[in-house]
Tab-separated table of C-alpha atoms and ligand atoms in Angstrom:
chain	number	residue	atom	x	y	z
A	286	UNK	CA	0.000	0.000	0.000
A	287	UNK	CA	0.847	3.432	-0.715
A	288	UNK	CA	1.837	6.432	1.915
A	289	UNK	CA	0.135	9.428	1.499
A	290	UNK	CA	3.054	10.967	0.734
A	291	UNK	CA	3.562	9.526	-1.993
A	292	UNK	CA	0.185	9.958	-3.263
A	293	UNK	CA	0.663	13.731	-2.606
A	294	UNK	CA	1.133	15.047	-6.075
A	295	UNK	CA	-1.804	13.030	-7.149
A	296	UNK	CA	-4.123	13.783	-4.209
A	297	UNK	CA	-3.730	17.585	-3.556
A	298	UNK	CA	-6.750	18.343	-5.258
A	299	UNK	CA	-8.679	16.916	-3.225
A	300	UNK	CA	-7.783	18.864	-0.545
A	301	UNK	CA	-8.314	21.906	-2.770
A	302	UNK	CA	-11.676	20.947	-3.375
A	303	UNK	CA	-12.902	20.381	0.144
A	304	UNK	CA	-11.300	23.696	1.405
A	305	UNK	CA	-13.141	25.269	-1.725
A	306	UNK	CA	-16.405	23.080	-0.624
A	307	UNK	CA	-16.287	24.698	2.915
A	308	UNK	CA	-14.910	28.247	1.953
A	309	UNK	CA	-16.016	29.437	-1.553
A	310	UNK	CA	-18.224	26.933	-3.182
A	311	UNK	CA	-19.460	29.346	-5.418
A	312	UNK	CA	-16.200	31.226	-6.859
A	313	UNK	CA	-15.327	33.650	-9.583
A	314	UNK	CA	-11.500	33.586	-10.768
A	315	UNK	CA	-10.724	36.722	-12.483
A	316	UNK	CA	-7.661	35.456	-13.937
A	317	UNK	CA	-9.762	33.070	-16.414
A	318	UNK	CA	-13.161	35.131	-16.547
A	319	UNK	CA	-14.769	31.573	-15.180
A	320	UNK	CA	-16.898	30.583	-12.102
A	321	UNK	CA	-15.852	27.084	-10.513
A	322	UNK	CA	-18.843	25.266	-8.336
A	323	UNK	CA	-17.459	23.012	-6.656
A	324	UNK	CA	-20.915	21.080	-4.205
A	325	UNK	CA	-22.767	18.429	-5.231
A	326	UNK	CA	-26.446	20.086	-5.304
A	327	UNK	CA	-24.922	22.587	-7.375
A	328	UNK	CA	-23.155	20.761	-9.620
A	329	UNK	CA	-26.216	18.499	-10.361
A	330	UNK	CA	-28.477	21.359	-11.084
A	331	UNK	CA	-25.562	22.951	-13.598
A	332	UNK	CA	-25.425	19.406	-15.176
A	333	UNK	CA	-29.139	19.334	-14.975
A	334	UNK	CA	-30.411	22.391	-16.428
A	335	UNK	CA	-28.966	22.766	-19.841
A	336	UNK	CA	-31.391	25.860	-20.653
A	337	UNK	CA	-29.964	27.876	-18.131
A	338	UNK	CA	-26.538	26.210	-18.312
A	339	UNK	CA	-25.618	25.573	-22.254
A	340	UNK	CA	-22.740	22.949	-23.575
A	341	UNK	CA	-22.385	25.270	-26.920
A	342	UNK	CA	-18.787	27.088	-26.783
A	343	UNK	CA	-20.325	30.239	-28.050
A	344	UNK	CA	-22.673	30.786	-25.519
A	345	UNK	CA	-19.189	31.367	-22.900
A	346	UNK	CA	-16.494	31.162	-25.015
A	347	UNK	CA	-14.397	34.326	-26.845
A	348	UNK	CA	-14.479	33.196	-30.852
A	349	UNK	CA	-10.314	33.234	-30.336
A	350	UNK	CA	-11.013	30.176	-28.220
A	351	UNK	CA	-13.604	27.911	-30.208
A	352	UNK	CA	-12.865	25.252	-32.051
A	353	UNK	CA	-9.741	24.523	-30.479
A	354	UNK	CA	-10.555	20.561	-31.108
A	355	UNK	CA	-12.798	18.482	-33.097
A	356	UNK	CA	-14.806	17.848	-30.091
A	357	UNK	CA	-16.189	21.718	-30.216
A	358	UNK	CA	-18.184	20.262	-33.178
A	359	UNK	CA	-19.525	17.606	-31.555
A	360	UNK	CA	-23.078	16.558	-29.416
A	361	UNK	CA	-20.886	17.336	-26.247
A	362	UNK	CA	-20.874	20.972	-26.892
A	363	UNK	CA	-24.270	21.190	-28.524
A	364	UNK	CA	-27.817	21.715	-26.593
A	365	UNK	CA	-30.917	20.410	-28.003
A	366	UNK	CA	-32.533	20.284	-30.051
A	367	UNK	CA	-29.812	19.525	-32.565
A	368	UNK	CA	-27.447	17.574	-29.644
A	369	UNK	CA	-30.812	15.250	-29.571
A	370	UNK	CA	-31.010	14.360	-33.331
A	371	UNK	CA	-27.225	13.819	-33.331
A	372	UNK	CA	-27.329	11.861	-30.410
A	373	UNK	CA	-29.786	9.883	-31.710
A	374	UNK	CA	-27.774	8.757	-34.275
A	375	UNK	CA	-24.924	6.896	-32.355
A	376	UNK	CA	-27.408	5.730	-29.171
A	377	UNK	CA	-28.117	2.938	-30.866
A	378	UNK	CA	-24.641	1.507	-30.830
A	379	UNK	CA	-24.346	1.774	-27.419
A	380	UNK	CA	-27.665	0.638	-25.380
A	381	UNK	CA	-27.306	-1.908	-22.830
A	382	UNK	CA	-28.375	-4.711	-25.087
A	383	UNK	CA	-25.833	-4.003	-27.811
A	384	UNK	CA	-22.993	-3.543	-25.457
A	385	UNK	CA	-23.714	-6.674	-24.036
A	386	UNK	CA	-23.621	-8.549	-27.321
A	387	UNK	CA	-19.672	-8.056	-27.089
A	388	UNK	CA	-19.373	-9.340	-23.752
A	389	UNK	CA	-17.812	-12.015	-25.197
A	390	UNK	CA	-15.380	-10.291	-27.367
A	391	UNK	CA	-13.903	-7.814	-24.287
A	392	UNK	CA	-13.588	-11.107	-22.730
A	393	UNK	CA	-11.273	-12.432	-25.179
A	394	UNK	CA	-9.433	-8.936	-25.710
A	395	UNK	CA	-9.022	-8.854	-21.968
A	396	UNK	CA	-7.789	-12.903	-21.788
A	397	UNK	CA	-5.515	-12.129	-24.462
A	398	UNK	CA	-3.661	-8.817	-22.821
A	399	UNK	CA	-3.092	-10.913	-19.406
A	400	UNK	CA	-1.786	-13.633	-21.274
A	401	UNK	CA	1.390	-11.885	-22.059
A	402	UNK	CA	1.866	-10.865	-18.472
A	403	UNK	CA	0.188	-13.407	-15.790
A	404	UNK	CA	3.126	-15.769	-15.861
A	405	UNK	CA	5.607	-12.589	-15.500
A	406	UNK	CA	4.152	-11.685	-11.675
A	407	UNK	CA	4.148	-8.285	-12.434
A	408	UNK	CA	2.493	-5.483	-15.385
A	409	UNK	CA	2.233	-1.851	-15.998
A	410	UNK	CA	-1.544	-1.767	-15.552
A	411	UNK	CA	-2.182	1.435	-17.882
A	412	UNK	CA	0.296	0.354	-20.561
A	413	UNK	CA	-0.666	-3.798	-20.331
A	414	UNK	CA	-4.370	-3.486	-19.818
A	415	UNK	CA	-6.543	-0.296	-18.544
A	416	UNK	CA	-5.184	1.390	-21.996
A	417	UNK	CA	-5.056	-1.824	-25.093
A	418	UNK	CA	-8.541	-2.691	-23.366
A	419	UNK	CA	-10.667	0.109	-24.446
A	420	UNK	CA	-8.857	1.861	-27.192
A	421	UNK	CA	-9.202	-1.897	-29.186
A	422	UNK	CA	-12.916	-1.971	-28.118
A	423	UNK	CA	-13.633	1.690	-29.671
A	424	UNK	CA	-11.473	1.346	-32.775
A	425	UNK	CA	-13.835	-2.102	-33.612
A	426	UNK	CA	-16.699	-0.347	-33.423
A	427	UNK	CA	-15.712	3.016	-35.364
A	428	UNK	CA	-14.087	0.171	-37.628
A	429	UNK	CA	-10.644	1.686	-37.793
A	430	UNK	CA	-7.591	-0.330	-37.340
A	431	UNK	CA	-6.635	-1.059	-33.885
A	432	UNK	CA	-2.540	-1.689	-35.323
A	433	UNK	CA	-2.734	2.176	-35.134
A	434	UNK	CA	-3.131	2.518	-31.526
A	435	UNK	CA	0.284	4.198	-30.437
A	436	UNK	CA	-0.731	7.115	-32.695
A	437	UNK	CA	-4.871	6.952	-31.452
A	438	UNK	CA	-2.868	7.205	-28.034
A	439	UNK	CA	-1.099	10.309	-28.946
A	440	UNK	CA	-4.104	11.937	-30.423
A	441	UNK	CA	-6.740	11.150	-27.559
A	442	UNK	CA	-4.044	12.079	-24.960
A	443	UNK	CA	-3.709	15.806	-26.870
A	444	UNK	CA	-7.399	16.210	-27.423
A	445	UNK	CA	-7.497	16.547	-23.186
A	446	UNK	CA	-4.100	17.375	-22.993
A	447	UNK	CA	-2.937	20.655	-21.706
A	448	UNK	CA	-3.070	22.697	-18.488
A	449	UNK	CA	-2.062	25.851	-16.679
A	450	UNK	CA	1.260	24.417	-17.437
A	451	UNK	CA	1.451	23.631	-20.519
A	452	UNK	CA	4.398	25.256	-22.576
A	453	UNK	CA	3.955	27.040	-26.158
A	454	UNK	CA	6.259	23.432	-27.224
A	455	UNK	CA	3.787	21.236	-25.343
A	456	UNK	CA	1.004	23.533	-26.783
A	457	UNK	CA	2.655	23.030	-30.403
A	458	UNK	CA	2.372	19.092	-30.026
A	459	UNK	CA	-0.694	19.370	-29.210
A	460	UNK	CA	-2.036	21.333	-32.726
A	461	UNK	CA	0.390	18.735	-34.630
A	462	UNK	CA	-1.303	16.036	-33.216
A	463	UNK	CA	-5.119	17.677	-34.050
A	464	UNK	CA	-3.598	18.167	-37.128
A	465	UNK	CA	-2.552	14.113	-38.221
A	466	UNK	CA	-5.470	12.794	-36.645
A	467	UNK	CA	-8.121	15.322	-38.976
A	468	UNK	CA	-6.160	13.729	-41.792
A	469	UNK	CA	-6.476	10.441	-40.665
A	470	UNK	CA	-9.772	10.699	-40.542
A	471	UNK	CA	-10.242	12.585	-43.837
A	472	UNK	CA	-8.502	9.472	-45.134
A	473	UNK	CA	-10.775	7.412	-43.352
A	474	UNK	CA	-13.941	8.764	-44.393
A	475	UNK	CA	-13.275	9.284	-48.615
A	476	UNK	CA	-12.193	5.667	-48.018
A	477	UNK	CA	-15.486	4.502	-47.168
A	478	UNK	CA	-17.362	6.932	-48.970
A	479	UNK	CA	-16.447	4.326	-52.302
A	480	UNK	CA	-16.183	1.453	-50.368
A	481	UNK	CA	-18.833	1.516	-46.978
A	482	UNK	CA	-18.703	-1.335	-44.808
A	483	UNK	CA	-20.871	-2.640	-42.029
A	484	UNK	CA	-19.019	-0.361	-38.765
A	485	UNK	CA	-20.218	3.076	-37.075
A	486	UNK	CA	-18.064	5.365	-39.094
A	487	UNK	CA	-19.702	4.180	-42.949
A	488	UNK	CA	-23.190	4.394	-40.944
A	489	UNK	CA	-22.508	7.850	-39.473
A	490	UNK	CA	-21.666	8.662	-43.485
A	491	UNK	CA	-24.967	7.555	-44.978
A	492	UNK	CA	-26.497	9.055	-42.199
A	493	UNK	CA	-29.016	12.515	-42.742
A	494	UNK	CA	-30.353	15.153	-40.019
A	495	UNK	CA	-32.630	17.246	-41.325
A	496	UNK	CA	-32.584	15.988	-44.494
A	497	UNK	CA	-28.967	16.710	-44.921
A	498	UNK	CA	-25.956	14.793	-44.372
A	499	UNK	CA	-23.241	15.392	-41.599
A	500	UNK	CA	-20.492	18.153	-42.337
A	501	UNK	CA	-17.131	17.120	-42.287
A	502	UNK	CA	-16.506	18.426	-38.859
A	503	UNK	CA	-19.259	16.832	-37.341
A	504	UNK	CA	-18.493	13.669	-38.381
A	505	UNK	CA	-14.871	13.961	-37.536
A	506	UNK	CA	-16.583	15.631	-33.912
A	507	UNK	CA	-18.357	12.482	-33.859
A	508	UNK	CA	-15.077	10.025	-34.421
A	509	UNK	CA	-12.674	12.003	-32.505
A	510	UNK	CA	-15.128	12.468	-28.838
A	511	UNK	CA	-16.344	8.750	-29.403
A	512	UNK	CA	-12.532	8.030	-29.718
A	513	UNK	CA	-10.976	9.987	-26.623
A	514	UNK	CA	-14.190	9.326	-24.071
A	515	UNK	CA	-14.555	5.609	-25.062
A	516	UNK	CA	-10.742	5.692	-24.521
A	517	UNK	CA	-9.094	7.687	-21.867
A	518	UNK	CA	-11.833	7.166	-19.662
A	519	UNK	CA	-12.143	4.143	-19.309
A	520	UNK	CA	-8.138	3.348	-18.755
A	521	UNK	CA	-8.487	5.857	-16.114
A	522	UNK	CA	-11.546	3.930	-14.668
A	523	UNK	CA	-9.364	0.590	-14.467
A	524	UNK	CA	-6.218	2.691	-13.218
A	525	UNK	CA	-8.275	4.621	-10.758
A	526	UNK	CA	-10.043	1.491	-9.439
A	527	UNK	CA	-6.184	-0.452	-9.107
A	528	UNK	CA	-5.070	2.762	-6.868
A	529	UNK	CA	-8.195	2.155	-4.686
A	530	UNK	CA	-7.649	-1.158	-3.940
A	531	UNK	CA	-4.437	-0.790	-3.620
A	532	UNK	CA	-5.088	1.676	-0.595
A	533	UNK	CA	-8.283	-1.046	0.570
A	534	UNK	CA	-6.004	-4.510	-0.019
A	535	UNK	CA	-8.661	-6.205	2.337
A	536	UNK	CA	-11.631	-5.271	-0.607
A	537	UNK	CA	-9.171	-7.419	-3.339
A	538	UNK	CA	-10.093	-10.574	-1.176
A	539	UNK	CA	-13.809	-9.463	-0.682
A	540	UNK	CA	-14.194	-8.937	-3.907
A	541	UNK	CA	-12.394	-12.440	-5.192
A	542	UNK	CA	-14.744	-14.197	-2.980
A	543	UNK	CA	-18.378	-12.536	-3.764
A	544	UNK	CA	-17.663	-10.728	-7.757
A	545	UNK	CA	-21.289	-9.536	-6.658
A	546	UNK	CA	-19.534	-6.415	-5.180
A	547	UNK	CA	-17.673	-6.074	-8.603
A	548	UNK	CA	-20.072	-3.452	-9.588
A	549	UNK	CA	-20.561	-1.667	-6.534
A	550	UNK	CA	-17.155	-1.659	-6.377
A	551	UNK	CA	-16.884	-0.169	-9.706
A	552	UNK	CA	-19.537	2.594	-8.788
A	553	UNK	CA	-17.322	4.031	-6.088
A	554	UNK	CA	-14.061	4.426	-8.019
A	555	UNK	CA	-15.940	6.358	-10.655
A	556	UNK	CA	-17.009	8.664	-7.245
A	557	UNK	CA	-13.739	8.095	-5.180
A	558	UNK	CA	-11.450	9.125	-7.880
A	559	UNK	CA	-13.674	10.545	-11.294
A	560	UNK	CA	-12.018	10.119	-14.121
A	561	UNK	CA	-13.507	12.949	-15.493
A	562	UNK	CA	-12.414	15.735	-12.599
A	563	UNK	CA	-14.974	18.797	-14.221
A	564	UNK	CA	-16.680	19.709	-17.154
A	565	UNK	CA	-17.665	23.037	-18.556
A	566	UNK	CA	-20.968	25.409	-19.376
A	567	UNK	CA	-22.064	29.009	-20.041
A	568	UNK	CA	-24.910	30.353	-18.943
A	569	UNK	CA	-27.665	31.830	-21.164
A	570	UNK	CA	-29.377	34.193	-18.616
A	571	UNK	CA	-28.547	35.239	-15.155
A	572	UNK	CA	-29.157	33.158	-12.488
A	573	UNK	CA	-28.489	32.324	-8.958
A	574	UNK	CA	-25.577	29.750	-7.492
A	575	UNK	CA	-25.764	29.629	-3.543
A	576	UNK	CA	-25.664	33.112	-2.740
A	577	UNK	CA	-23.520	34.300	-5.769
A	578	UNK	CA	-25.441	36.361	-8.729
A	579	UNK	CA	-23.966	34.755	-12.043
A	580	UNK	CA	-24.508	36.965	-15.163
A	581	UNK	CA	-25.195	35.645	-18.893
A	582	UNK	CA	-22.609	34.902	-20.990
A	583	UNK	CA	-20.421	33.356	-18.139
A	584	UNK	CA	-17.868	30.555	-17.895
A	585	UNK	CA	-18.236	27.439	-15.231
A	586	UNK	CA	-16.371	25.005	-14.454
A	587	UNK	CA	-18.556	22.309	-12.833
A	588	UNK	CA	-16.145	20.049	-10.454
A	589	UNK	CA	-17.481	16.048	-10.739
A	590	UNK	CA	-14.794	15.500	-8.996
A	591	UNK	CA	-15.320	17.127	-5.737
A	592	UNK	CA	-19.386	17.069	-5.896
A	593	UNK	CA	-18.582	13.354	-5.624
A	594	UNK	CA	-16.440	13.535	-2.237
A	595	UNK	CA	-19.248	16.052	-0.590
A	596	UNK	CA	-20.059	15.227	2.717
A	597	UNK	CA	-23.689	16.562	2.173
A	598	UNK	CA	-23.991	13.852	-0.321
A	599	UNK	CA	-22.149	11.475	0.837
A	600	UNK	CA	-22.090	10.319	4.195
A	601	UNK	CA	-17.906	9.276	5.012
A	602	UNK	CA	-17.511	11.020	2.015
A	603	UNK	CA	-13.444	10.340	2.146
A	604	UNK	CA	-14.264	6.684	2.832
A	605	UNK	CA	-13.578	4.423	-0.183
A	606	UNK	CA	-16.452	2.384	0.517
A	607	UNK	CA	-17.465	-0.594	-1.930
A	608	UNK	CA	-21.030	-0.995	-0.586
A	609	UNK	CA	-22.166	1.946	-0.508
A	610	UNK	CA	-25.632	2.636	-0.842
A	611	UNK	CA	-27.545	4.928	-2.289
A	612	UNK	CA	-24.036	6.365	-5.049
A	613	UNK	CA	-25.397	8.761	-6.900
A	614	UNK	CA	-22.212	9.968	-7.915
A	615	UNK	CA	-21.694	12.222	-11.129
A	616	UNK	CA	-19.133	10.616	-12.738
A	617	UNK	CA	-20.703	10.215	-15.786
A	618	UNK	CA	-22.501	13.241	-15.580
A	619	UNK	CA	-26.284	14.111	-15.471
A	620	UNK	CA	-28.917	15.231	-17.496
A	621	UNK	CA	-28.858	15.196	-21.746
A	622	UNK	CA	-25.398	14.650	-21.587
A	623	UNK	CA	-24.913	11.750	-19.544
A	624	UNK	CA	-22.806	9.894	-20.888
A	625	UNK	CA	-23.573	7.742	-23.595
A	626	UNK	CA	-20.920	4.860	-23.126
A	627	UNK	CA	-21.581	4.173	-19.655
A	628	UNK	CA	-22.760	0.652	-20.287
A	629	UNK	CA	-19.507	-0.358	-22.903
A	630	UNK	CA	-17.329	1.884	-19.952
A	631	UNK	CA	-18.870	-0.403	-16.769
A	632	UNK	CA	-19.044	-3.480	-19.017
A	633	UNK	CA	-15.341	-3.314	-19.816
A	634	UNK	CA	-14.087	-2.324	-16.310
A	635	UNK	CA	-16.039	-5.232	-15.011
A	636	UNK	CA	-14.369	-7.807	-17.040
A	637	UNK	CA	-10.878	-6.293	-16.853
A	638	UNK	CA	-11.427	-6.106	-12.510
A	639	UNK	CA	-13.028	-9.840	-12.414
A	640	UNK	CA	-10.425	-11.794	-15.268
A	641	UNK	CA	-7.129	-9.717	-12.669
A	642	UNK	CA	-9.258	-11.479	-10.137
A	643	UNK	CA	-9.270	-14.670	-11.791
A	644	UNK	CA	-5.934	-14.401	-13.006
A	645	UNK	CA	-3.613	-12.758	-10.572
A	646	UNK	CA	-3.485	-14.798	-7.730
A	647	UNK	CA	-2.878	-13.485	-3.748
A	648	UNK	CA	-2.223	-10.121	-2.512
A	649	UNK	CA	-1.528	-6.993	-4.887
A	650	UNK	CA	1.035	-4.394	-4.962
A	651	UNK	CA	1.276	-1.395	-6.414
A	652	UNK	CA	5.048	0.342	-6.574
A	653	UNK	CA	5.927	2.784	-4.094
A	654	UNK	CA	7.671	4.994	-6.204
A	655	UNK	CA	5.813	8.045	-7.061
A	656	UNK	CA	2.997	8.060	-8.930
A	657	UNK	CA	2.332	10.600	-12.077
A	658	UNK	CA	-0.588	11.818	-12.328
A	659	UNK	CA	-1.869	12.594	-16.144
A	660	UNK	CA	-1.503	16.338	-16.425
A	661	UNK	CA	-4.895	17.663	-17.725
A	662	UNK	CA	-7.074	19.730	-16.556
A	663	UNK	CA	-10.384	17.117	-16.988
A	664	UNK	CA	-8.993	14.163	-16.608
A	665	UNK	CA	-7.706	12.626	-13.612
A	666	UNK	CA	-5.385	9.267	-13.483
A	667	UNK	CA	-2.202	7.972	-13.564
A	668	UNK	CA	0.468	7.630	-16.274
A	669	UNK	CA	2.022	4.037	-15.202
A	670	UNK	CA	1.076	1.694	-12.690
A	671	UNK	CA	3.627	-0.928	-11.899
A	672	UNK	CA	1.926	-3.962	-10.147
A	673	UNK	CA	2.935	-7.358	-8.651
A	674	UNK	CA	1.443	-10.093	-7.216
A	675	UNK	CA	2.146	-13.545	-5.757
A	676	UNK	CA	3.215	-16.303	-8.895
B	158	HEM	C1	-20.353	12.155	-22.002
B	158	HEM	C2	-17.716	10.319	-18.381
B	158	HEM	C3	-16.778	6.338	-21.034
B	158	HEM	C4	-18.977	8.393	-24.776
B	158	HEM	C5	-19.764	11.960	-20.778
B	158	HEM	C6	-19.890	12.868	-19.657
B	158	HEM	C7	-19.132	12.362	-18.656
B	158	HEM	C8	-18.544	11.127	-19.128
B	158	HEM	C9	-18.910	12.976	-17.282
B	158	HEM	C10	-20.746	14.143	-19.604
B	158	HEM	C11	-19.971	15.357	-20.005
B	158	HEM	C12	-20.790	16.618	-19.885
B	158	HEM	O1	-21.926	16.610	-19.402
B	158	HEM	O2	-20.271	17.684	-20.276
B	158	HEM	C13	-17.233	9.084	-18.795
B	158	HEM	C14	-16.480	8.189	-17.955
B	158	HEM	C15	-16.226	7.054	-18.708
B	158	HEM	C16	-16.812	7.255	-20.007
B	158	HEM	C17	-16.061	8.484	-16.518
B	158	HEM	C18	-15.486	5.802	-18.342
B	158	HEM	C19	-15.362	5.372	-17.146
B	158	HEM	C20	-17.310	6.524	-22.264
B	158	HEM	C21	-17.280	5.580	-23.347
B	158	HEM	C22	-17.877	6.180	-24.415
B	158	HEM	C23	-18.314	7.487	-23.994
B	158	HEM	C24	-16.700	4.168	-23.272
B	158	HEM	C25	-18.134	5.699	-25.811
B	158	HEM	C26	-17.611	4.757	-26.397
B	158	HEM	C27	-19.503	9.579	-24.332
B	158	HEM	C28	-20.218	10.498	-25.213
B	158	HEM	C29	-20.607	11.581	-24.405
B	158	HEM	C30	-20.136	11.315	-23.064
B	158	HEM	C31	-20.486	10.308	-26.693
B	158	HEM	C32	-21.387	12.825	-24.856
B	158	HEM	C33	-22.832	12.576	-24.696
B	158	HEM	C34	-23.649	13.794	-25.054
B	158	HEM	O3	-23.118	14.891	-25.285
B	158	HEM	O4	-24.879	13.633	-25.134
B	158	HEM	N1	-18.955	10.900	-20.425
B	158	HEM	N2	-17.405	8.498	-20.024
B	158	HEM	N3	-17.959	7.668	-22.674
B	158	HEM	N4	-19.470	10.092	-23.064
B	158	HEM	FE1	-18.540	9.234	-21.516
């Protein structure tokens, strides 16, 4: 198990958050024109209330700052009714019944990643599991080749790369990176233009809203968000949910002997540690937030990640607790938006957890070096995570 310290670099905004909770939970930062919210009732009504609180960039962004990545064109920063039509078109892929028609298939991706380590003792979660897992999954369904993963890696980690940090360099590896996968994609789509096959990307291109066909930026919206949630989410969901039981080892051998908790287990790693730490609105109108006035026009930052550690909420709030009861937890948002891969996300974080149960024998352990943490602004996880167990 970990120390704290060495879980400090990772941790400290948690602290941040629950000093924010107590002190400011309503707070405007002059320095980036934005207001952060940082309780739970709060950040559900934000989440909840998209006619007050809009997803479109222009409603709270300067038009220097749009576009910035394919994802501006996409459903996730559109409000109905046009987010509803588009949505429309890629729910079908993804309800319960047709994510569980690949149960079988994540089973053998998943069998076939921990065959190359079990007999070893030890893996990089992130690089031998929590990240092949997913991005495989994804590419499947879009239908583009999963041999091309390093490079989907570099693109999906510079579409929510980038932080207060970030250097003009890091910044300039960033726009090269937009910049290949666009072309990619461009590539992708005349290719099945002539020739369409039976996979999401040839249906999204015979596809019509409106009566008219998709624009080349919302399909490449489409490819690119369905790529980078279905994606670094999820690796962060299996990562995350390592780094929790790593700090609970007793749950590992609760969990081995009733996979009944599996789920619930699941549930409060998406709340302990979100792998989505905020997302952003604008408001259309003024409105009230606690006792702060909010004019039109303004920036928010809505923090998942510490409505889902308030006390107010959530009794033991700090307590990683796998049975809790009620979770309402916001990892996966609320409202219009919530998210539509929840049941591939929980379906492949379920198999990953219960074949490392099956496979990887005894008691855990996760390296007490440092951890990294990813640096991003939305997304919270770790870069490696070296971890043994008994041969
Ligand atoms: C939306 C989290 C996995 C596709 C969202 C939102 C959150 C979220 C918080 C709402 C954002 C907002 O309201 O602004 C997560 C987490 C995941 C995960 C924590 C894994 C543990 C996936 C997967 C896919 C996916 C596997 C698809 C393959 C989407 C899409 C949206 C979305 C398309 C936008 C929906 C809309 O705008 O209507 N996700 N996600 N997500 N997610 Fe996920």
């Amino acid at each position: 198990m970990q120390t704290n310290s060495k879980r400090a670099e990772l941790t400290a905004t948690y602290d941040w958050y629950r000093q924010m909770r107590e002190a400011q939970p309503v707070f405007f930062d002059p320095n980036i024109q934005a207001w952060h919210i940082f309780r739970y009732d709060d950040v559900l009504r934000v989440l909840s209330d998209h006619a007050t609180f809009s997803s479109d960039e222009s409603s709270f962004l300067p038009p220097e700052y749009r576009n910035a990545t394919p994802i501006s064109s996409s459903m996730l920063r559109m409000d109905p009714p046009r987010h509803r039509k588009l949505r429309n078109l890629v729910s079908l892929a993804f309800t319960p019944r047709m994510v569980a028609h690949m149960e079988s298939r994540i089973q053998a991706i998943t069998n076939g990643l921990l065959d190359q380590v079990q007999a070893s003792g030890e893996m990089d979660v992130i690089r031998d599991l929590a990240y092949p897992l997913p991005i495989t999954v994804i590419a499947e369904i879009l239908g583009v080749p999963a041999e091309r993963r390093e490079e989907f890696k570099q693109w999906s980690d510079a579409s929510v790369g980038g932080d207060a940090e970030s250097t003009p360099e890091d910044i300039q590896a960033i726009m090269q990176a937009m910049e290949s996968m666009k072309a990619y994609f461009n590539e992708v789509f005349e290719e099945r233009r002539a020739h369409p096959q039976n996979d999401l990307v040839s249906a999204l291109l015979q596809a019509e809203v409106d009566g008219e066909r998709l624009s080349n930026e919302e399909l490449l919206g489409f490819c690119v968000l369905l790529l980078v949630a279905g994606n670094e989410t999820t690796t962060n969901l299996i990562g995350n949910t390592i780094l929790c039981l790593d700090e609970h080892p007793e749950a590992v051998e609760r969990l081995r002997a009733n996979r009944e908790l599996v789920p619930g287990a699941l549930e409060e790693a998406l709340r302990y540690y979100s792998p989505i730490k905020l997302t952003i609105r604008g408001t259309t109108t003024e409105t009230m937030i606690g006792d702060q006035r909010i004019e039109a026009g303004k920036l928010l930052f809505a923090w998942i990640a510490s409505a889902d550690r308030d006390e107010a909420q959530f009794p033991d709030a700090s307590q990683f607790n796998i049975e809790r009861e009620p979770n309402r937890h916001l990892g996966f948002g609320r409202g219009v938006h919530f998210c539509l891969g929840a049941p591939l996300a929980r379906l492949e974080a379920k198999i990953a957890l219960n074949t490392m149960l099956d496979r990887l024998p005894g008691s855990w352990h996760v390296s007490d070096a440092p951890l990294s943490p990813i640096k991003s602004s939305s997304v919270f996880g770790v870069k490696q995570l070296p971890l043994t167990w008994e041969k």
